[in-house]
mmCIF file of C-alpha atoms in Angstrom:
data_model
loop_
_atom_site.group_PDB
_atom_site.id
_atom_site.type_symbol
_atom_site.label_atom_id
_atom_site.label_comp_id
_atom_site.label_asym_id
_atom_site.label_seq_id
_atom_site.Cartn_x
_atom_site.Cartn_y
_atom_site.Cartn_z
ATOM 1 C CA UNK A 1085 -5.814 -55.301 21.993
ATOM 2 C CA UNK A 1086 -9.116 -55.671 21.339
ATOM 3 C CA UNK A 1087 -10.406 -53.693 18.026
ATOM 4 C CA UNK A 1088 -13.621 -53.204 16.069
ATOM 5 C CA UNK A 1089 -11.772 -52.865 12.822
ATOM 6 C CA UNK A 1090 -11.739 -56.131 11.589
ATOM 7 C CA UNK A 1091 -15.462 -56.420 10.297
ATOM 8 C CA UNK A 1092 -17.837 -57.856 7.536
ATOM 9 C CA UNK A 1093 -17.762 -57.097 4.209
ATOM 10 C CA UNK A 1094 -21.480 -56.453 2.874
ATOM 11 C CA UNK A 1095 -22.044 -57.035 -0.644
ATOM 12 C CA UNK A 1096 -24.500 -57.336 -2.969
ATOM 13 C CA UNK A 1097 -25.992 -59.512 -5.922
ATOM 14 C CA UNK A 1098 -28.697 -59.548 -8.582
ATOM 15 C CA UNK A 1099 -31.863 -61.233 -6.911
ATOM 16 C CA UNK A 1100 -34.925 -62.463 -8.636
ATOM 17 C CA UNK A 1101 -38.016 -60.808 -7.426
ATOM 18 C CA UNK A 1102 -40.658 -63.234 -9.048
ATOM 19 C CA UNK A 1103 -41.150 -65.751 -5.771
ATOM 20 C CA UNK A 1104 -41.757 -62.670 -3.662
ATOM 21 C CA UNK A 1105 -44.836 -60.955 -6.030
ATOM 22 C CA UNK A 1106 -47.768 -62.257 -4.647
ATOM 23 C CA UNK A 1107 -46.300 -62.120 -0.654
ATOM 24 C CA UNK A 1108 -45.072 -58.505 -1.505
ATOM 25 C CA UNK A 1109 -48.500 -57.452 -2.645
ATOM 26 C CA UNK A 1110 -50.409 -59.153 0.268
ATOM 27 C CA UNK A 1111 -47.418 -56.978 2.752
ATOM 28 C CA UNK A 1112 -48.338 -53.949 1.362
ATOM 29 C CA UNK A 1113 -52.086 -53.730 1.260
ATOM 30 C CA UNK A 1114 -51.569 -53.271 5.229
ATOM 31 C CA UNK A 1115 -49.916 -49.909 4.089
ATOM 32 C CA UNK A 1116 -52.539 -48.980 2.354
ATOM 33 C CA UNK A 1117 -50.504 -49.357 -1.038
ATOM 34 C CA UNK A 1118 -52.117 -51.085 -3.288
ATOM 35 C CA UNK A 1119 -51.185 -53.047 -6.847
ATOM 36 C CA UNK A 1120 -47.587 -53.344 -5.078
ATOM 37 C CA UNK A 1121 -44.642 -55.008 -6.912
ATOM 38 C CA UNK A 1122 -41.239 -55.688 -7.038
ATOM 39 C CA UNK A 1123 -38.739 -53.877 -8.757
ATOM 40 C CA UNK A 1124 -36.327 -56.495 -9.865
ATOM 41 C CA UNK A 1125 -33.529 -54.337 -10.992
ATOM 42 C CA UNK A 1126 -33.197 -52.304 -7.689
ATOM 43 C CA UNK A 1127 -33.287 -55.458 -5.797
ATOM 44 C CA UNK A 1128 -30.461 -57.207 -4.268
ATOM 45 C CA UNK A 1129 -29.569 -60.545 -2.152
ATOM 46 C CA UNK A 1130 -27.331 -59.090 1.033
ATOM 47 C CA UNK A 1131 -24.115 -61.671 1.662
ATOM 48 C CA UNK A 1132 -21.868 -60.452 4.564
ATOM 49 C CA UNK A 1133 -18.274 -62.467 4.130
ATOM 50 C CA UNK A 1134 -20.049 -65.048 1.984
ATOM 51 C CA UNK A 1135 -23.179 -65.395 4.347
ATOM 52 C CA UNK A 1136 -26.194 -65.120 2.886
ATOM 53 C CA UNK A 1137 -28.289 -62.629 5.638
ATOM 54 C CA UNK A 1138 -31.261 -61.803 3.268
ATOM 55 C CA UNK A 1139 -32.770 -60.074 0.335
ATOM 56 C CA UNK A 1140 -33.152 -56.157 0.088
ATOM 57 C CA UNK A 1141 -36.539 -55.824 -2.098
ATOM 58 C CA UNK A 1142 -37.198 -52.659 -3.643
ATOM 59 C CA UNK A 1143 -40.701 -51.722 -4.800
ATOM 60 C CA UNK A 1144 -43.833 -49.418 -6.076
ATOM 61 C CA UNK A 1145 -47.326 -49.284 -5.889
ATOM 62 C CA UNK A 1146 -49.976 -46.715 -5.332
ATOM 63 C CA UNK A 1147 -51.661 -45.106 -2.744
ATOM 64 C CA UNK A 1148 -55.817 -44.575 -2.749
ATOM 65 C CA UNK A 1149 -55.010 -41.051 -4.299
ATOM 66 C CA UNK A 1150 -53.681 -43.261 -6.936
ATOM 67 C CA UNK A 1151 -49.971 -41.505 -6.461
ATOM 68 C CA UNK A 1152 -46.941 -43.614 -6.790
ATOM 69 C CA UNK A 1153 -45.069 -44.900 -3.647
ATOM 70 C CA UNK A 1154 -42.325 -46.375 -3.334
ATOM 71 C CA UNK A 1155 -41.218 -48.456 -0.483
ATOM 72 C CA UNK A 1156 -38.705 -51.227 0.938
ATOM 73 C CA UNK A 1157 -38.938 -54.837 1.941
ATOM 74 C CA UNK A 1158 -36.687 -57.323 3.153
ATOM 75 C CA UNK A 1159 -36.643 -61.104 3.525
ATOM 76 C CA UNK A 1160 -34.822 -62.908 5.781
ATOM 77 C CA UNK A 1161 -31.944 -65.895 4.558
ATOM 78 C CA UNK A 1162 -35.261 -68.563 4.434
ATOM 79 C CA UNK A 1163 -37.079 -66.308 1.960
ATOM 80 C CA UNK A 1164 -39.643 -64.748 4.612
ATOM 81 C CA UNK A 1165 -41.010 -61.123 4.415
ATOM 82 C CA UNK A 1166 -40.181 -59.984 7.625
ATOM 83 C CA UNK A 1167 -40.086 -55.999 7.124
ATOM 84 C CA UNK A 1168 -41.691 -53.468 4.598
ATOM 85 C CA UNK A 1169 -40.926 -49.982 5.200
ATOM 86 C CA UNK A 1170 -43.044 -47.604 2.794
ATOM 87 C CA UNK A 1171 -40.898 -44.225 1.945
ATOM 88 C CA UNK A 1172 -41.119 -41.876 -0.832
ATOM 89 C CA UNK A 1173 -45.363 -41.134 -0.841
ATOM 90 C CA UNK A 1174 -45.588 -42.669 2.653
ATOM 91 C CA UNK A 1175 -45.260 -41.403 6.707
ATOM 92 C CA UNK A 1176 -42.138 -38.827 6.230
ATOM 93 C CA UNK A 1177 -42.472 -38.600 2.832
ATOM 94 C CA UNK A 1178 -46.140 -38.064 2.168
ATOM 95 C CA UNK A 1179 -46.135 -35.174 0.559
ATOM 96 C CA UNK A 1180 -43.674 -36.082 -1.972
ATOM 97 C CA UNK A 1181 -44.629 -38.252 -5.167
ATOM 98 C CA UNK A 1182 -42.080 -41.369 -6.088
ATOM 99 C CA UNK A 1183 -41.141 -41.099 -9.793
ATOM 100 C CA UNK A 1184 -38.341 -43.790 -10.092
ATOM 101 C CA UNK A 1185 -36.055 -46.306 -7.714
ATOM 102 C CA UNK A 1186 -32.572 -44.874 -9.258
ATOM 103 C CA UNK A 1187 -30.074 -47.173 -7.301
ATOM 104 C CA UNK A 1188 -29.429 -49.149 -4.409
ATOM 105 C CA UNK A 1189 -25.786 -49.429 -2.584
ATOM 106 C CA UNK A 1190 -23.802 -50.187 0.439
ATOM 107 C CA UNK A 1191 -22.526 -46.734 2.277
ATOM 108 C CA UNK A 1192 -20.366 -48.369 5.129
ATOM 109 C CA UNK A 1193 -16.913 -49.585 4.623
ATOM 110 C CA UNK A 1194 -15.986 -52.929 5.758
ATOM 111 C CA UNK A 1195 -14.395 -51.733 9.450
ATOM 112 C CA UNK A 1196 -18.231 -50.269 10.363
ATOM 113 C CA UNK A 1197 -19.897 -52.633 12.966
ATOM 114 C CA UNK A 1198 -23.224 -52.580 10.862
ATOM 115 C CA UNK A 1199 -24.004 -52.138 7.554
ATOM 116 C CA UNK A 1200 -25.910 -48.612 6.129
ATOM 117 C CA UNK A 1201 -27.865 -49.423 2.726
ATOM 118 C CA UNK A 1202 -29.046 -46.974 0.800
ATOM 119 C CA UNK A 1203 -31.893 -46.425 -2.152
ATOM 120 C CA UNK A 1204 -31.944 -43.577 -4.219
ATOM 121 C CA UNK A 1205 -34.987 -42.139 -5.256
ATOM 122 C CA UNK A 1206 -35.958 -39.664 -8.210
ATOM 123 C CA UNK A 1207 -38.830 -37.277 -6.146
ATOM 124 C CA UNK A 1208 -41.323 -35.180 -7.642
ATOM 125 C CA UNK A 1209 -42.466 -32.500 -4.875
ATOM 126 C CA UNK A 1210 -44.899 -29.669 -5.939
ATOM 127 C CA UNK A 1211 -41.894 -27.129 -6.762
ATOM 128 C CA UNK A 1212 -39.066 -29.515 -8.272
ATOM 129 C CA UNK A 1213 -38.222 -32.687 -8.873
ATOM 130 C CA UNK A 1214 -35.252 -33.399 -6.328
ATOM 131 C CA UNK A 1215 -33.075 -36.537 -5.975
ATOM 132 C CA UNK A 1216 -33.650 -37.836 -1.861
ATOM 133 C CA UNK A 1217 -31.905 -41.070 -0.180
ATOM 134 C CA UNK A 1218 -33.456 -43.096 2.262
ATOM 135 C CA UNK A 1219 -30.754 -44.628 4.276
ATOM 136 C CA UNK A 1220 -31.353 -48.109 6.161
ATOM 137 C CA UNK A 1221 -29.092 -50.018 9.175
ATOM 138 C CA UNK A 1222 -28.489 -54.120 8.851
ATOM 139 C CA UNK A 1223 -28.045 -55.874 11.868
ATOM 140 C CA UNK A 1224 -25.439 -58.416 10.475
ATOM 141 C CA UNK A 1225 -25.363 -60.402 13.209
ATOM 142 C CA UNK A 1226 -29.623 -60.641 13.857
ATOM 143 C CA UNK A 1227 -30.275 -59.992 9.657
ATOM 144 C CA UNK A 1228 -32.639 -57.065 10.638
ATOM 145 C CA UNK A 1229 -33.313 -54.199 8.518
ATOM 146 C CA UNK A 1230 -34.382 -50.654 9.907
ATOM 147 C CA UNK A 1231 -35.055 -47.394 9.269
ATOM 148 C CA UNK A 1232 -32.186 -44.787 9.788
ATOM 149 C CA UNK A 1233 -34.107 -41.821 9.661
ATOM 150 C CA UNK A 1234 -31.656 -39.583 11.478
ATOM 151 C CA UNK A 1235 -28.693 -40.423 9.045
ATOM 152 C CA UNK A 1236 -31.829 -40.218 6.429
ATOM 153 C CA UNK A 1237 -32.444 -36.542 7.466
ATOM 154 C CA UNK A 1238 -28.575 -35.965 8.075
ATOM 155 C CA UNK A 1239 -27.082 -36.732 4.398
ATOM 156 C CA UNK A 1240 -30.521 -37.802 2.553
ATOM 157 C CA UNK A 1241 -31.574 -34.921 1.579
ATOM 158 C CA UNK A 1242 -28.686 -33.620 0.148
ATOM 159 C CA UNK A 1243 -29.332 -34.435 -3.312
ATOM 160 C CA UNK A 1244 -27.057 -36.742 -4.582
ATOM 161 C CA UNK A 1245 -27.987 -38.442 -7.797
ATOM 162 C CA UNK A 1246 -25.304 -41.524 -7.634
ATOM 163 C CA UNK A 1247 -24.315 -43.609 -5.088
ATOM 164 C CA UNK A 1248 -20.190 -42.976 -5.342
ATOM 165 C CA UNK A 1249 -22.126 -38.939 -4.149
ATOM 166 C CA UNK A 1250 -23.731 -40.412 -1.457
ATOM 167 C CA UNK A 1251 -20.907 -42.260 -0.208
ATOM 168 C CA UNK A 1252 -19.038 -39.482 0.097
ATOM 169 C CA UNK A 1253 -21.300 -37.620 1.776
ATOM 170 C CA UNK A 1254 -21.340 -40.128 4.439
ATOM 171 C CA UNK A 1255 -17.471 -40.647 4.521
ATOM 172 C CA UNK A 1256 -17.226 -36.904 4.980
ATOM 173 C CA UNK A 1257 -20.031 -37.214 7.999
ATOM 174 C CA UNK A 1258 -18.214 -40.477 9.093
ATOM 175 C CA UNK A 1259 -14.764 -38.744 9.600
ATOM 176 C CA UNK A 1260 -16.405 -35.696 10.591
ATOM 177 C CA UNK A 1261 -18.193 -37.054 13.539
ATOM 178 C CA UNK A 1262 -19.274 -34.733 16.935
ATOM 179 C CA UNK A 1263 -17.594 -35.431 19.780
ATOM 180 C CA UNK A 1264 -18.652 -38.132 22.549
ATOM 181 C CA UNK A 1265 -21.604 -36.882 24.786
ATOM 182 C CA UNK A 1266 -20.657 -35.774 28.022
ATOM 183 C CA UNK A 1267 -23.143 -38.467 29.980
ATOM 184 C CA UNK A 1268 -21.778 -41.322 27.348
ATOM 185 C CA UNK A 1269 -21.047 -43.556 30.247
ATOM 186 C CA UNK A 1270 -24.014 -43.165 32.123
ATOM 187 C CA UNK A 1271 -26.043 -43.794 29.092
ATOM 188 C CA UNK A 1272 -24.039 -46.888 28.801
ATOM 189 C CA UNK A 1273 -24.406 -47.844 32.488
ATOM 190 C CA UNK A 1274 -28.561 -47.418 32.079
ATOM 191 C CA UNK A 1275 -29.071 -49.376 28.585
ATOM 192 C CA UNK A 1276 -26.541 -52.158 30.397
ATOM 193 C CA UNK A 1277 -28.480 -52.256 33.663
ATOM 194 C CA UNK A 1278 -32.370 -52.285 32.013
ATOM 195 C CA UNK A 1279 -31.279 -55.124 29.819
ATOM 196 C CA UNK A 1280 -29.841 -57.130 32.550
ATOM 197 C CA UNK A 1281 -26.642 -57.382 30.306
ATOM 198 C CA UNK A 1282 -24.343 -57.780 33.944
ATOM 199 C CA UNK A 1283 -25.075 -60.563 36.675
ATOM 200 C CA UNK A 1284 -24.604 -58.163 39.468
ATOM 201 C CA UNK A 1285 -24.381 -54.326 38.620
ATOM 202 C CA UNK A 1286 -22.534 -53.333 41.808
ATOM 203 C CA UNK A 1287 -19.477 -55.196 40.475
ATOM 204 C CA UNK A 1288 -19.017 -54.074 37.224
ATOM 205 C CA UNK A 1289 -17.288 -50.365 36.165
ATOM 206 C CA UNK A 1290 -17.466 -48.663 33.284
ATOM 207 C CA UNK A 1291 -14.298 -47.165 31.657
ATOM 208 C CA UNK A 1292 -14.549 -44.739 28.523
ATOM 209 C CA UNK A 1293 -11.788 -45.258 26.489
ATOM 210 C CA UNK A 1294 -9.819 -43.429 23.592
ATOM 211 C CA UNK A 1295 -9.138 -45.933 20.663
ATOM 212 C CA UNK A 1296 -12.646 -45.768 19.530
ATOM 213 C CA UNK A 1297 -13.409 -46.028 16.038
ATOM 214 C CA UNK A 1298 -14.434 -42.680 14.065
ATOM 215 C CA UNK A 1299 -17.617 -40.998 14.817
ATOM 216 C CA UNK A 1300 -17.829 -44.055 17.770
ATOM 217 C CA UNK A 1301 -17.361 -43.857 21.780
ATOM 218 C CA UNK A 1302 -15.855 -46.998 22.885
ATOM 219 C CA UNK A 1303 -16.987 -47.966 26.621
ATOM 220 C CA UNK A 1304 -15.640 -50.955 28.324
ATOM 221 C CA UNK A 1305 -18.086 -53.056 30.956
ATOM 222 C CA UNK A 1306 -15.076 -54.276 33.316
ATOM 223 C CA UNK A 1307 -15.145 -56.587 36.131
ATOM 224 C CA UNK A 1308 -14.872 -54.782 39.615
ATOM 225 C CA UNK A 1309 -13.520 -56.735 42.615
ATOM 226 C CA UNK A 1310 -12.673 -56.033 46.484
ATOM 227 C CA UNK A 1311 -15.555 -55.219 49.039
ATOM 228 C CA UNK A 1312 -18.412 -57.289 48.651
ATOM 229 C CA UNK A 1313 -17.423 -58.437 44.925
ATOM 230 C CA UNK A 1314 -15.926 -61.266 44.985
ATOM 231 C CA UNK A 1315 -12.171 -61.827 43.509
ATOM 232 C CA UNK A 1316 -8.642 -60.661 43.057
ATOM 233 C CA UNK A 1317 -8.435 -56.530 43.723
ATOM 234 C CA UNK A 1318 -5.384 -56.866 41.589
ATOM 235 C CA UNK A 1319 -7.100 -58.133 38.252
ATOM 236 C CA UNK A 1320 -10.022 -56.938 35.826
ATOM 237 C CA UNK A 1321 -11.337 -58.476 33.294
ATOM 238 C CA UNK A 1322 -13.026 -56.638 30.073
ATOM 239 C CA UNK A 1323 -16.672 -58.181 30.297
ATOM 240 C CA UNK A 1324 -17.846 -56.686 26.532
ATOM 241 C CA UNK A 1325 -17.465 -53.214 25.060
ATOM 242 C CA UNK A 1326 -20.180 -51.204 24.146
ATOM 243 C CA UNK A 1327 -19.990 -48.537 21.154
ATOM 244 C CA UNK A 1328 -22.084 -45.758 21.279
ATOM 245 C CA UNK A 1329 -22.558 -43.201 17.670
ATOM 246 C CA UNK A 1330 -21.826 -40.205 18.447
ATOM 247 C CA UNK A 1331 -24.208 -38.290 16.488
ATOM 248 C CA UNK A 1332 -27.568 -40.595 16.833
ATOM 249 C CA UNK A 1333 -26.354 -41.961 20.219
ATOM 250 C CA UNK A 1334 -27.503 -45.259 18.873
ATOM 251 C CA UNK A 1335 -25.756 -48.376 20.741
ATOM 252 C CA UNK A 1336 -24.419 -51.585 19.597
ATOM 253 C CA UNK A 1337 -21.689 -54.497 21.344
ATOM 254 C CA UNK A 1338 -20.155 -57.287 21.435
ATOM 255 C CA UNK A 1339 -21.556 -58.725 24.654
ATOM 256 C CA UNK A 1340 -22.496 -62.165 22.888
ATOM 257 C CA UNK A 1341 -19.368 -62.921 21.714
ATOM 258 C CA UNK A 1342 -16.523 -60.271 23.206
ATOM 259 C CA UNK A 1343 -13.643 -62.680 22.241
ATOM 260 C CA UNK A 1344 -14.477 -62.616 18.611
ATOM 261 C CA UNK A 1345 -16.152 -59.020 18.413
ATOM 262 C CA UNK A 1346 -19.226 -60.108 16.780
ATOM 263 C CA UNK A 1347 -21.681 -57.188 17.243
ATOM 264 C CA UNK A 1348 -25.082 -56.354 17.994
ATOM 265 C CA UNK A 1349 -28.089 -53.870 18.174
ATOM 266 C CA UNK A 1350 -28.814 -52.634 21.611
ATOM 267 C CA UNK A 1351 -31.849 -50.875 22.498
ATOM 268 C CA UNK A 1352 -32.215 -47.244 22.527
ATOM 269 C CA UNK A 1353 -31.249 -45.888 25.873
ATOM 270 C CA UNK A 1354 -34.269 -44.769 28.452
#
């Protein structure tokens, strides 16, 4: 049977930050963050089962207030800048001052479909000085980096000071998972039919199914035959599966490569 279990393992290594200084500080001047640079402790090269898929590059600069902010960058596998997402002192966290870059980690276990990073940040706000997490989602399959800001707001915030905390946290949110929407398969249907994932919509069905993985609604995208679909009425064929979180609803399947169960980002749902 097919199962979403057997997945990547996402580790990660020391990097050197020195060929990415003068790029990093160019990147960040859009964000109005100026005298940017690296942090080359906090910053890591990403390998998923040996793969190279990038390098997670932690860093700090200042905005025109002169106030620290911190932020996050990431280079793809040929050593491009592709993303920098400012956080502490920045958008969200704008009100908040960025003291120190305390750690960086892997959250997910290695049955997860994607990979959850984290950074832990020491945060001066005007009434304490709290520990926050900014929590990030890897693509393995594209090497994309993004923002998770609902997980972010979900287990962030909850002050933990070490990453072996903030793991748990998530393992406890992980097992603890809501239940499937009610209008999963419908959301499935929509996100399958807008990107033109199926050759003919009127032959396909869409069957919600119980092994799913924790905190994850499994939907399969099944061949449908008889009437004016073409084929055996007798036989159905699993097209791809689509996963959808149950909690931020996000989406992601293995529709380029169902045999193997190599997965992907889909868009957010209309």
């Amino acid at each position: 049977m097919f199962s979403i279990t057997a997945k990547a393992t996402t580790s990660l290594s020391a990097l050197n930050t020195k060929p990415y200084e003068k790029t990093i500080y160019e990147e960040a001047l859009k964000y109005a963050i100026n005298s940017a640079e690296p942090l080359d402790k906090q910053s890591f090269t990403v390998t998923v089962d040996g793969k190279k898929l990038g390098d997670l590059i932690t860093g700090q600069g200042f905005s025109e207030k002169d106030t620290n902010i911190c932020f996050v960058s990431w280079a793809s596998a040929d050593g491009r800048i592709t993303t920098l997402i400012p956080t502490i002192g920045k958008d969200n966290w704008e009100a908040e001052v960025c003291n120190r870059t305390m750690a960086v980690g892997v959250l997910s276990g290695d049955n997860e479909p994607v990979s959850k990073l984290a950074v832990i940040y020491d945060v001066q706000t005007p009434n304490a000085n709290p520990f926050e997490s900014i929590i990030f989602t890897l693509d393995t399959e594209k090497g994309v980096l993004s923002l998770d800001l609902a997980l972010t707001e979900e287990i962030g915030t909850q002050g933990s000071r070490t990453l072996g905390s903030l793991k748990s946290a998530y393992q406890k949110r992980q097992q603890t998972a809501p239940a499937a929407p009610a209008n999963v398969v419908h959301q499935v249907q929509r996100i399958t039919e807008k990107e033109k994932l199926v050759t003919d919509p009127a032959c396909v069905e869409y069957l919600q199914m119980k092994d799913g993985e924790p905190g994850l609604t499994r939907v399969d995208v099944m061949e449908k035959h008889g009437g004016k679909c073409p084929g055996d009425i007798q036989i159905r064929h699993r097209l791809f599966s689509v996963y959808v979180d149950n909690k931020t609803h996000q989406m992601l399947s293995d529709k380029d490569d169902p045999e193997e169960g190599t997965f992907s980002l889909l868009p957010d749902a209309p």
